[in-house]
């Protein structure tokens, strides 16, 4: 009856507003700190050098190669293009002033807004972990008042974007584990998208992804003894993992799809990629190779590029191997063959069938096929590529490769090579320029022509060594023809006319599919780990991070001592480190007590202790430990994703201690004391934040005394202009 | 009464026959081990593979000359000891693999290593038995290891690996023995418990002192010990004090005692190697002062540095040389064309420098140089001042060039350096050898350093010296070695010589630096961890006419690999089953297989501990690094085979089950032994054509394209 009445009552429109005042307040505070004078300093600050340069390249559509995934840079580009950036600014070095055409504010807005929302998401995440509202506020305040997050959010840097995506992802995961049915699915899908974005900004986002996988796995594990129906269980496990695997991967791939379609033009940064890849870009290799013949034939003039790894071309020059090497071994004293990293006229070789004398290309061209035996004549010196049982110059375990000179010393020429096309479709495949990956196998010894990776000494002009190696399967034995033309014989004009009518590369040949480009790019990104300079002045070791041993100088004003540093709020930083120790100690104590069947704490407190630990404590170590095994130059900002978990753990520990103190009647007055301590501690944090914020905004000229008063640890290096 | 008696008799008969079978199995495997290991052990009679290193080091121990190596000393000392006892005189040069021994008495050393390597097999037998008390599991696990050709090859030469594996197996055995005794409820101070724990501690110390990978077995034992203590703690019938006593005893026997032993081995090492040798240059001046025959030994010099003294400056980095200059200029195009400054590792007249105040040529009387003073440093033989200016260094773009400038000590303001004791206060006296000095350029605010990079021909391949604007450069420390000044009393260098603990510490610093310096070069083919379990590629031990190729028996290795995966699946399925049982209110059942599965779990942990860390290592890796993990992996296969077979058996009727069981066991044994027979030429030596050619004796056995035999 009642239902009916309700249905019949005239419908009214309700606007139900529920505002979390605290959340809004936190967000406003965060925006105020993060956006304050955002376009100052109008100079290139630290890694804006790189990211800014990439934004310019996106704007122009010029291909570039970077070891980090592209989403973060794309977001910066988006902001830039909305603000109308034209891409005409050269990011040459840190400290260069921006010209007026660079929308500094817009470019810095993306990280700054992300950094502000970071405060908000910590608040909601802590609430979602079913902690006290005060604890959530505390956590959010700690992030708000953390100088390192402030510094990292105010410039064109990617960490704040990555962390925001990561924490939002974790938040959605926790939401989804608490819900059932469709709601759970929606939350999980949201989480999957966010996590995909997270590791498409920086690969360290993968650690957040692993954490989420663990949380979902644990959720399923806990269901095992809850749900009786096996099929339901299996179904729930299957869809969860399917969502969590497929969606992030799809996000990742589509980000790369956009990346590649946004960058159609060739530029100075594509030399890392293979010839085929370069040829697929507009105006790059394609413009050189456009119109060159496809099939390598008897009489072809070619350059042979080393396909994988270092970019270099097979090369020879009119110099011979020294008679004796420094270590006393002898050589063949024949003409040197090297791998040279620059384009040069000495990189040209002529393909010749052993039984034909004329070098002219016949009509139709006598195409070389897989398995054919050829000779390679060096274009300038006309000597044939040769190998023999003499140890190579720098890699004595392999055979020397030379251009044969007949000294008449009963050392016959061994200059036949078998063409082995690695990526052939059939046994009859022709040798095509650019497309075919070939291995040149020495007929007499069965060794393959190989780039050894070592450099020759001064007598070889420090070019790279070429050897013939017994192990054929190595990828350094793979070559491809890059530039290619047919030899024009005696009667040049006539031949030329013939050449024009010969088969040309159809443009379709160099069209790589997205997947081919994607896999090549992935491979290069793994293989070409960035060679950051070792012994960078502000580099640091993972073991130094929890104690904030080093800071990073981001910028120094050219005309005053105003400067920007990445440095943490040392009070939060140290209490954070202590909180990790406290958590570990409590974990050990609680486990031992439980093992002895002593129940000190009510189960709900203990359960929450473990539950939070699984997210925050584990999250911290997952983001931190891997760096101990990374063999690269590392900086303090690599610690930030781990650090945010540590701050959350710190807030939780405060909450936990408070809860334990409250449990007992006797410790009531201690509780008050504890609250007082926390308040004092928090005001210290505020003071420190304020004191060090001059190093975030970089708007105050600091005197020597000011800097000395900020230098709380003598391992921190601030910069002073020299008095003249 | 009679009935009961009969039963007892029957039981004891059964027990007796079981013990007899045990002994028969054990001695069978024991005999087979020694037969296979000693067969042709002295062939080939030339230096094989790394024998060239360890043989050389044995000679150095016998001759007592000092050398540098990245491994701790125990293994090499044992090799040297066995050589010495068997009459090797330390004169064979061990120059390169393939050198004929020609009468040098290498036999003792090789037999010694082979014996230790062979003992691994019976020890493995005992370990598996200790874990499972199942003879079948023990037999299969041991047989797999016995029939692995690669394991045999590695254990038959003068290498550290057999010694390492021996001590490692001792540790594993000891660890499981202690664990069984703990489960039996033995008191912590009972003599049996104590002696086994001391045995375990000693084995651990020895493993660590042979190679640093011994650390993984220490971790393994650590985990096992924690698990034992956790079990003791869980026994609520015993007081907590009981656990604490256990903890204390284990700390003493498994941490303190091994550490003492480890230090003791180093003490022997440093005491035996008392003469100067080729390793001196890696160590500091104080260290060198201890070595007979070194120029610093028994030398004497003034204690402090005074103005006008002639000194040599040694760089503090590992293997760092002396500050050096010579009558040659930097070539055109490399900064300013002024005199070259380098570091040079050999002692030479051109290493001498004179310290002067920044503003005067001469000082009256004896004035001691103090930290914070401004000085000029003049190269004594050429009279040029140490100088730096705003030009890039020859090799390191971010550093400034350092040159020799001026004539007869007259230069310009860029010759002024501030001399500072690292970590000291201004005004401290600068001492010979002891003070770690930094030379900070007064005008450019950069610090004199060496980058360790070799200069090209024009610099005679000496090392680059530059001025680094980053004052935190770790290579910018120097110390004064020679100090010639007549007006100050001389002090014997004896007083500067490092004490034992300092030298112990320094040896470790140098070793770790050496280890992390073993980086693969660009383009070099190195072995990758993923290749190991699949037996992807081996390693030649000996070439030409008597070819020996270190490669695992593929049957054993691929079975092991399969069983690692099977274990993973079995474990997951089992845990899910257990957890599911709770949903239906069925309490956890302790099945018959749980002992086996538990043992399998521990061997899996052992395998993971000895394998996974290699993925994170940046240094050069080799195929033979996998062999410690292989021991665990073989154990796992043995145990899991038995587990699976008995599970299968429980589904079949007793009659059929028994038949099937014995058939499968028979097949496993015969396959393993036959595959050993097939691949044994890899270890005993092959001659003739390569296996890729049809007329080779090994034709048809090249199952993978990547095998090179």
Tab-separated table of N, CA and C in Angstrom, chain A residues 528-596:
chain	number	residue	atom	x	y	z
A	528	UNK	N	68.300	-0.484	-25.175
A	528	UNK	CA	69.035	0.764	-25.020
A	528	UNK	C	68.694	1.414	-23.696
A	529	UNK	N	69.110	0.814	-22.616
A	529	UNK	CA	68.912	1.451	-21.324
A	529	UNK	C	69.653	2.783	-21.386
A	530	UNK	N	69.037	3.831	-20.859
A	530	UNK	CA	69.656	5.142	-21.003
A	530	UNK	C	71.040	5.166	-20.364
A	531	UNK	N	71.981	5.697	-21.096
A	531	UNK	CA	73.340	5.767	-20.559
A	531	UNK	C	73.498	7.062	-19.783
A	532	UNK	N	72.844	7.128	-18.631
A	532	UNK	CA	73.003	8.329	-17.815
A	532	UNK	C	74.456	8.392	-17.383
A	533	UNK	N	75.006	9.587	-17.314
A	533	UNK	CA	76.422	9.686	-16.968
A	533	UNK	C	76.671	9.132	-15.577
A	534	UNK	N	77.665	8.303	-15.456
A	534	UNK	CA	77.991	7.783	-14.137
A	534	UNK	C	78.658	8.880	-13.329
A	535	UNK	N	78.471	8.803	-12.028
A	535	UNK	CA	79.086	9.799	-11.177
A	535	UNK	C	78.488	11.173	-11.402
A	536	UNK	N	77.185	11.247	-11.647
A	536	UNK	CA	76.507	12.533	-11.710
A	536	UNK	C	76.612	13.181	-10.339
A	537	UNK	N	76.772	14.502	-10.354
A	537	UNK	CA	77.027	15.204	-9.102
A	537	UNK	C	75.933	14.978	-8.069
A	538	UNK	N	74.668	14.862	-8.516
A	538	UNK	CA	73.584	14.748	-7.550
A	538	UNK	C	72.955	13.356	-7.534
A	539	UNK	N	73.654	12.379	-8.102
A	539	UNK	CA	73.141	11.021	-8.070
A	539	UNK	C	73.188	10.501	-6.639
A	540	UNK	N	72.378	9.481	-6.348
A	540	UNK	CA	72.410	8.922	-5.001
A	540	UNK	C	72.159	7.422	-5.079
A	541	UNK	N	72.402	6.768	-3.972
A	541	UNK	CA	72.246	5.312	-3.892
A	541	UNK	C	70.933	5.003	-3.168
A	542	UNK	N	70.266	3.880	-3.519
A	542	UNK	CA	69.020	3.546	-2.823
A	542	UNK	C	69.181	3.518	-1.308
A	543	UNK	N	70.321	3.035	-0.833
A	543	UNK	CA	70.500	2.918	0.614
A	543	UNK	C	70.525	4.281	1.283
A	544	UNK	N	70.813	5.337	0.504
A	544	UNK	CA	70.886	6.669	1.100
A	544	UNK	C	69.521	7.332	1.197
A	545	UNK	N	68.543	6.833	0.451
A	545	UNK	CA	67.271	7.540	0.363
A	545	UNK	C	66.504	7.651	1.688
A	546	UNK	N	66.371	6.559	2.462
A	546	UNK	CA	65.546	6.703	3.670
A	546	UNK	C	66.091	7.746	4.637
A	547	UNK	N	67.365	8.105	4.523
A	547	UNK	CA	67.922	9.091	5.438
A	547	UNK	C	68.128	10.436	4.760
A	548	UNK	N	67.643	10.566	3.545
A	548	UNK	CA	67.709	11.831	2.811
A	548	UNK	C	69.134	12.380	2.803
A	549	UNK	N	70.070	11.547	2.354
A	549	UNK	CA	71.462	11.955	2.370
A	549	UNK	C	71.725	13.027	1.312
A	550	UNK	N	71.143	12.837	0.122
A	550	UNK	CA	71.430	13.761	-0.962
A	550	UNK	C	70.162	14.479	-1.413
A	551	UNK	N	70.358	15.686	-1.884
A	551	UNK	CA	69.263	16.395	-2.539
A	551	UNK	C	69.643	16.538	-4.009
A	552	UNK	N	68.738	17.062	-4.803
A	552	UNK	CA	69.091	17.316	-6.203
A	552	UNK	C	68.886	18.793	-6.495
A	553	UNK	N	69.896	19.430	-7.050
A	553	UNK	CA	69.747	20.831	-7.454
A	553	UNK	C	69.000	20.852	-8.776
A	554	UNK	N	67.876	21.591	-8.809
A	554	UNK	CA	67.070	21.638	-10.025
A	554	UNK	C	67.381	22.881	-10.852
A	555	UNK	N	67.665	23.954	-10.170
A	555	UNK	CA	67.810	25.205	-10.907
A	555	UNK	C	68.496	26.219	-10.016
A	556	UNK	N	69.290	27.112	-10.640
A	556	UNK	CA	69.891	28.226	-9.921
A	556	UNK	C	69.661	29.471	-10.759
A	557	UNK	N	69.150	30.494	-10.104
A	557	UNK	CA	68.885	31.735	-10.828
A	557	UNK	C	70.195	32.290	-11.368
A	558	UNK	N	70.181	32.821	-12.588
A	558	UNK	CA	71.437	33.317	-13.156
A	558	UNK	C	71.933	34.583	-12.468
A	559	UNK	N	71.034	35.370	-11.829
A	559	UNK	CA	71.522	36.632	-11.279
A	559	UNK	C	71.335	36.779	-9.773
A	560	UNK	N	70.808	35.743	-9.121
A	560	UNK	CA	70.791	35.816	-7.661
A	560	UNK	C	71.020	34.403	-7.144
A	561	UNK	N	70.996	34.258	-5.837
A	561	UNK	CA	71.193	32.921	-5.291
A	561	UNK	C	69.879	32.191	-5.068
A	562	UNK	N	68.797	32.678	-5.676
A	562	UNK	CA	67.538	31.945	-5.598
A	562	UNK	C	67.750	30.608	-6.298
A	563	UNK	N	67.271	29.540	-5.710
A	563	UNK	CA	67.503	28.233	-6.318
A	563	UNK	C	66.408	27.241	-5.946
A	564	UNK	N	66.330	26.190	-6.757
A	564	UNK	CA	65.313	25.172	-6.522
A	564	UNK	C	65.999	23.830	-6.304
A	565	UNK	N	65.586	23.139	-5.273
A	565	UNK	CA	66.147	21.821	-4.981
A	565	UNK	C	65.028	20.822	-4.782
A	566	UNK	N	65.319	19.583	-5.095
A	566	UNK	CA	64.406	18.526	-4.677
A	566	UNK	C	64.907	18.055	-3.326
A	567	UNK	N	64.159	18.372	-2.313
A	567	UNK	CA	64.579	17.979	-0.965
A	567	UNK	C	63.325	17.713	-0.157
A	568	UNK	N	63.364	16.725	0.700
A	568	UNK	CA	62.157	16.365	1.432
A	568	UNK	C	61.985	17.196	2.683
A	569	UNK	N	60.821	17.097	3.263
A	569	UNK	CA	60.586	17.678	4.577
A	569	UNK	C	61.197	16.717	5.582
A	570	UNK	N	62.292	17.144	6.179
A	570	UNK	CA	63.118	16.164	6.896
A	570	UNK	C	62.399	15.582	8.111
A	571	UNK	N	61.481	16.324	8.707
A	571	UNK	CA	60.774	15.807	9.884
A	571	UNK	C	59.869	14.638	9.457
A	572	UNK	N	59.073	14.862	8.416
A	572	UNK	CA	58.218	13.783	7.903
A	572	UNK	C	59.083	12.610	7.457
A	573	UNK	N	60.159	12.964	6.780
A	573	UNK	CA	61.018	11.942	6.181
A	573	UNK	C	61.541	10.985	7.248
A	574	UNK	N	62.075	11.552	8.323
A	574	UNK	CA	62.670	10.700	9.352
A	574	UNK	C	61.613	9.940	10.136
A	575	UNK	N	60.502	10.613	10.466
A	575	UNK	CA	59.460	9.865	11.191
A	575	UNK	C	58.907	8.767	10.294
A	576	UNK	N	58.862	9.017	9.012
A	576	UNK	CA	58.424	7.981	8.072
A	576	UNK	C	59.314	6.761	8.160
A	577	UNK	N	60.630	7.002	8.142
A	577	UNK	CA	61.573	5.888	8.243
A	577	UNK	C	61.382	5.151	9.562
A	578	UNK	N	61.178	5.944	10.644
A	578	UNK	CA	60.948	5.298	11.936
A	578	UNK	C	59.675	4.450	11.882
A	579	UNK	N	58.648	4.967	11.212
A	579	UNK	CA	57.373	4.229	11.185
A	579	UNK	C	57.541	2.862	10.514
A	580	UNK	N	58.420	2.805	9.488
A	580	UNK	CA	58.662	1.504	8.855
A	580	UNK	C	59.283	0.540	9.859
A	581	UNK	N	60.245	1.063	10.640
A	581	UNK	CA	60.891	0.205	11.641
A	581	UNK	C	59.866	-0.227	12.682
A	582	UNK	N	59.027	0.740	13.129
A	582	UNK	CA	58.027	0.428	14.150
A	582	UNK	C	57.068	-0.643	13.629
A	583	UNK	N	56.633	-0.465	12.384
A	583	UNK	CA	55.704	-1.459	11.848
A	583	UNK	C	56.328	-2.843	11.825
A	584	UNK	N	57.603	-2.921	11.350
A	584	UNK	CA	58.259	-4.232	11.299
A	584	UNK	C	58.363	-4.838	12.688
A	585	UNK	N	58.738	-4.007	13.660
A	585	UNK	CA	58.903	-4.507	15.020
A	585	UNK	C	57.566	-5.018	15.560
A	586	UNK	N	56.509	-4.213	15.350
A	586	UNK	CA	55.196	-4.629	15.841
A	586	UNK	C	54.761	-5.931	15.170
A	587	UNK	N	55.047	-6.013	13.866
A	587	UNK	CA	54.674	-7.217	13.128
A	587	UNK	C	55.323	-8.437	13.764
A	588	UNK	N	56.624	-8.319	14.061
A	588	UNK	CA	57.342	-9.434	14.676
A	588	UNK	C	56.752	-9.756	16.041
A	589	UNK	N	56.528	-8.710	16.841
A	589	UNK	CA	56.026	-8.942	18.202
A	589	UNK	C	54.650	-9.611	18.165
A	590	UNK	N	53.753	-9.049	17.333
A	590	UNK	CA	52.401	-9.611	17.267
A	590	UNK	C	52.424	-11.066	16.811
A	591	UNK	N	53.304	-11.367	15.828
A	591	UNK	CA	53.345	-12.747	15.337
A	591	UNK	C	53.821	-13.698	16.426
A	592	UNK	N	54.873	-13.279	17.124
A	592	UNK	CA	55.402	-14.156	18.173
A	592	UNK	C	54.361	-14.355	19.274
A	593	UNK	N	53.694	-13.266	19.659
A	593	UNK	CA	52.665	-13.379	20.699
A	593	UNK	C	51.546	-14.320	20.253
A	594	UNK	N	51.193	-14.214	18.986
A	594	UNK	CA	50.116	-15.049	18.486
A	594	UNK	C	50.548	-16.515	18.490
A	595	UNK	N	51.797	-16.728	18.154
A	595	UNK	CA	52.344	-18.086	18.127
A	595	UNK	C	52.293	-18.692	19.517
A	596	UNK	N	52.490	-17.856	20.519
A	596	UNK	CA	52.403	-18.349	21.894
A	596	UNK	C	50.960	-18.298	22.409
